Amino acid sequence: MEAVFIYIAKSVVLMLLFYCVYFFLLRRETFFNSNRWFLLSGLIISSILPLLSYTKVIWIDAVPNLNTNIQSALLSAPEKQTSDINWSLIILGLYLIGFIIFLLKLAVDFYSLNSIIKGKKVKQQADFKFIDTPENIAPFSYFEYIVYNSSLYTASELENIIEHEKVHSDQNHTIDVLISRFFSIIFWFNPIVWLYKKAISQNLEFIADSEASKKISDKKAYQYTLLKITTHENCVAITNHFYQSLIKKRIVMLNKNQSKKRNSWKYYVVIPALAAFVILFQVEVIAKERQQTVKVSGETKSVDVYKIKKNSTDAELKEIKEKLKSIHNIDFEASEIKRDSHNNLTSIKIDIKNGNQKTQSIQTSSETIEEFGILVITDKEGKKKVGIQTSEEGKTSKTSKVAVSKKIKNTKSDTDSDQASDSHIIITNNPNSKTDTHVNINSFTSTKTNSDTNTDISTVVTTDSDSKTLTKVITVGGKTKVAISNSGKNNNLSGNPLIIFDGEEMPSTFNLKNIDSQNIESISVFKGVEAVAKYGEKGSNGVIEIESKR
């Protein structure tokens, strides 16, 4: 509904622009035929131009994830109370009432015209059809029909009238009248359209007077005929009728000297105004995030990030596919795409293939998916690695991310049982759910999370045939995340991982055992592509972020 109101407002502005140019600059000029096309062009442009727009893409740098704090605050703000009255429907109802009334008036006028023409004797002469009617009405023309009452005029007067109406019929002025009439019905609420309609009808009379006077020897007799016709007040609304109320203006224009050609510059005044309208209102600016490129100091490594958001369009997904293929020779396919009524993504499956490495991400949601990205890391030798970057939630939702690359102990009771395989498990705990997580350097212990069963799920699966690894990440409801990585060989972090405690980098001798687990707010572990993307070369052995309960 808002789009309709915007269209109407733009159309009214354009119509006002053309009318003002005509009224202040052109109506006193004798360029009658040029004025005709100028006025018609104004109606057509005012109805079409608001529908046309030019899309301008502005590339911006990716916004840091810290902005999610602002987004979270905005989302949590109380919604404004909406009024029970739907003003859009009321306005639409009022418009339709007026539209129907004027449409019915048009139907009545057509019926009146048909009753005058139908059944009458028609005299054909060249391309004209003459009807001599006994009714006391003003002479008029309707396409090829010219209707008059010969008993009301002398022979010379009738000759003047017929010459005038022949001009209307020959130049198809009826089309102009109908166009202006239809516009006055559609935009009946706009006072400018009624002035515009009057200007069109008046200019058509100027044309007919000018052309008819060239074929008549006695111009004064023609003007007297104009005055005589003013006594006949019965006119057919949708026709070109000889009588118009502005007789004085018509006589003035008949005796006016021809305008000089140099005055035609006035028509071009509208061009810069239209250009300004297009620039101000018809250029749609779309901001797109520029692909992130992280240069690691001292090396020629880089990490490229291609973001997929909830409102990513099919065209944007296609653009990501083309860039991954052309820049990195990586195959990208998006399938199982589902959207809601607002065209936001609620489900998507991503398949990525980089040589022997394959990565798959499946996201489904009862609302909209969370933002994620395709990461491509290039080392100094030009080798590519690809991964999935998920949105960081640690700051806004105060979730806990825990990852340990040692043996796993699952406590379903008071007895612990060791698993034989080496694995990584990452669990993100919702602080609102009843979950206790205990961490130490050699084991991982967790209890079941009391979470809602009707949650959204996303899965990321990465396989690498060279190292025979399988990594699976499951996201439940955007709150609980479990990532399991199994391998035929040990997947532990090589070397000493980088430790960040409360935002500060700890020395390599820092011992995690010195931290009281009860004082830990959250722990996040980053490996591989994600670690390098965030911390550069220092994160090549992995990164452990720890936040205390301050």
PDB file of N, CA and C in Angstrom, residues 46 59 64 81 137 171 175 190 203 259 269 279 282 309 347 352 356 391 402 409 454 459 493 503:
ATOM      1  N   SER A  46       4.085  11.437 -16.499  1.00  0.00           N
ATOM      2  CA  SER A  46       3.710  11.409 -15.082  1.00  0.00           C
ATOM      3  C   SER A  46       3.154  10.060 -14.651  1.00  0.00           C
ATOM      4  N   TRP A  59      29.394  -0.137  -2.816  1.00  0.00           N
ATOM      5  CA  TRP A  59      30.121  -1.166  -2.063  1.00  0.00           C
ATOM      6  C   TRP A  59      30.689  -0.550  -0.792  1.00  0.00           C
ATOM      7  N   PRO A  64      31.855  -4.514  11.381  1.00  0.00           N
ATOM      8  CA  PRO A  64      32.339  -5.437  12.420  1.00  0.00           C
ATOM      9  C   PRO A  64      31.181  -6.080  13.167  1.00  0.00           C
ATOM     10  N   GLN A  81       2.857   0.506  19.801  1.00  0.00           N
ATOM     11  CA  GLN A  81       1.492   0.017  19.752  1.00  0.00           C
ATOM     12  C   GLN A  81       0.818   0.503  18.485  1.00  0.00           C
ATOM     13  N   ILE A 137     -28.639  21.449 -29.186  1.00  0.00           N
ATOM     14  CA  ILE A 137     -27.342  21.221 -28.553  1.00  0.00           C
ATOM     15  C   ILE A 137     -26.277  21.974 -29.332  1.00  0.00           C
ATOM     16  N   GLN A 171      -7.724  15.835 -36.968  1.00  0.00           N
ATOM     17  CA  GLN A 171      -6.530  15.688 -36.115  1.00  0.00           C
ATOM     18  C   GLN A 171      -6.767  14.779 -34.902  1.00  0.00           C
ATOM     19  N   ILE A 175      -9.229  11.825 -29.108  1.00  0.00           N
ATOM     20  CA  ILE A 175      -8.307  10.991 -28.322  1.00  0.00           C
ATOM     21  C   ILE A 175      -7.748  11.790 -27.146  1.00  0.00           C
ATOM     22  N   ASN A 190      -6.907  14.738  -7.220  1.00  0.00           N
ATOM     23  CA  ASN A 190      -5.836  15.695  -7.467  1.00  0.00           C
ATOM     24  C   ASN A 190      -6.385  16.912  -8.211  1.00  0.00           C
ATOM     25  N   ASN A 203      -6.615  24.251 -25.340  1.00  0.00           N
ATOM     26  CA  ASN A 203      -5.607  24.301 -26.390  1.00  0.00           C
ATOM     27  C   ASN A 203      -6.116  23.664 -27.680  1.00  0.00           C
ATOM     28  N   SER A 259       3.892  33.656 -32.452  1.00  0.00           N
ATOM     29  CA  SER A 259       5.063  33.683 -31.558  1.00  0.00           C
ATOM     30  C   SER A 259       6.340  33.448 -32.351  1.00  0.00           C
ATOM     31  N   VAL A 269      12.702  23.766 -20.701  1.00  0.00           N
ATOM     32  CA  VAL A 269      12.848  24.020 -19.264  1.00  0.00           C
ATOM     33  C   VAL A 269      12.527  22.765 -18.466  1.00  0.00           C
ATOM     34  N   ILE A 279      17.114  11.834 -10.578  1.00  0.00           N
ATOM     35  CA  ILE A 279      18.271  11.694  -9.686  1.00  0.00           C
ATOM     36  C   ILE A 279      17.834  11.627  -8.227  1.00  0.00           C
ATOM     37  N   GLN A 282      14.315   8.528  -8.408  1.00  0.00           N
ATOM     38  CA  GLN A 282      14.246   7.288  -9.184  1.00  0.00           C
ATOM     39  C   GLN A 282      15.547   6.506  -9.195  1.00  0.00           C
ATOM     40  N   LYS A 309      23.337 -13.669   3.899  1.00  0.00           N
ATOM     41  CA  LYS A 309      22.437 -13.136   4.920  1.00  0.00           C
ATOM     42  C   LYS A 309      21.031 -13.668   4.710  1.00  0.00           C
ATOM     43  N   SER A 347      15.462 -21.453   4.695  1.00  0.00           N
ATOM     44  CA  SER A 347      16.162 -22.721   4.509  1.00  0.00           C
ATOM     45  C   SER A 347      17.094 -22.601   3.314  1.00  0.00           C
ATOM     46  N   ILE A 352      30.053 -26.839  -1.283  1.00  0.00           N
ATOM     47  CA  ILE A 352      31.277 -26.210  -1.777  1.00  0.00           C
ATOM     48  C   ILE A 352      32.312 -27.303  -2.048  1.00  0.00           C
ATOM     49  N   ASN A 356      39.791 -31.736  -3.539  1.00  0.00           N
ATOM     50  CA  ASN A 356      39.313 -32.890  -2.788  1.00  0.00           C
ATOM     51  C   ASN A 356      38.529 -32.496  -1.533  1.00  0.00           C
ATOM     52  N   SER A 391      28.040 -16.612  12.389  1.00  0.00           N
ATOM     53  CA  SER A 391      27.981 -15.316  13.078  1.00  0.00           C
ATOM     54  C   SER A 391      28.423 -15.477  14.520  1.00  0.00           C
ATOM     55  N   VAL A 402      32.812 -23.918  24.078  1.00  0.00           N
ATOM     56  CA  VAL A 402      33.835 -24.725  24.730  1.00  0.00           C
ATOM     57  C   VAL A 402      34.377 -25.723  23.731  1.00  0.00           C
ATOM     58  N   LYS A 409      34.461 -37.021  28.114  1.00  0.00           N
ATOM     59  CA  LYS A 409      33.721 -37.706  29.160  1.00  0.00           C
ATOM     60  C   LYS A 409      32.313 -37.134  29.183  1.00  0.00           C
ATOM     61  N   ASN A 454      11.285 -27.622  19.672  1.00  0.00           N
ATOM     62  CA  ASN A 454      10.863 -26.975  18.432  1.00  0.00           C
ATOM     63  C   ASN A 454      11.840 -25.866  18.064  1.00  0.00           C
ATOM     64  N   THR A 459      23.281 -27.284   9.856  1.00  0.00           N
ATOM     65  CA  THR A 459      24.355 -28.269   9.888  1.00  0.00           C
ATOM     66  C   THR A 459      25.441 -27.886   8.900  1.00  0.00           C
ATOM     67  N   LEU A 493      45.436 -29.469  18.392  1.00  0.00           N
ATOM     68  CA  LEU A 493      46.094 -28.269  17.920  1.00  0.00           C
ATOM     69  C   LEU A 493      47.602 -28.478  17.992  1.00  0.00           C
ATOM     70  N   GLY A 503      40.220 -10.333  26.629  1.00  0.00           N
ATOM     71  CA  GLY A 503      40.628  -9.430  25.556  1.00  0.00           C
ATOM     72  C   GLY A 503      42.113  -9.184  25.470  1.00  0.00           C
TER      73      GLY A 503
END
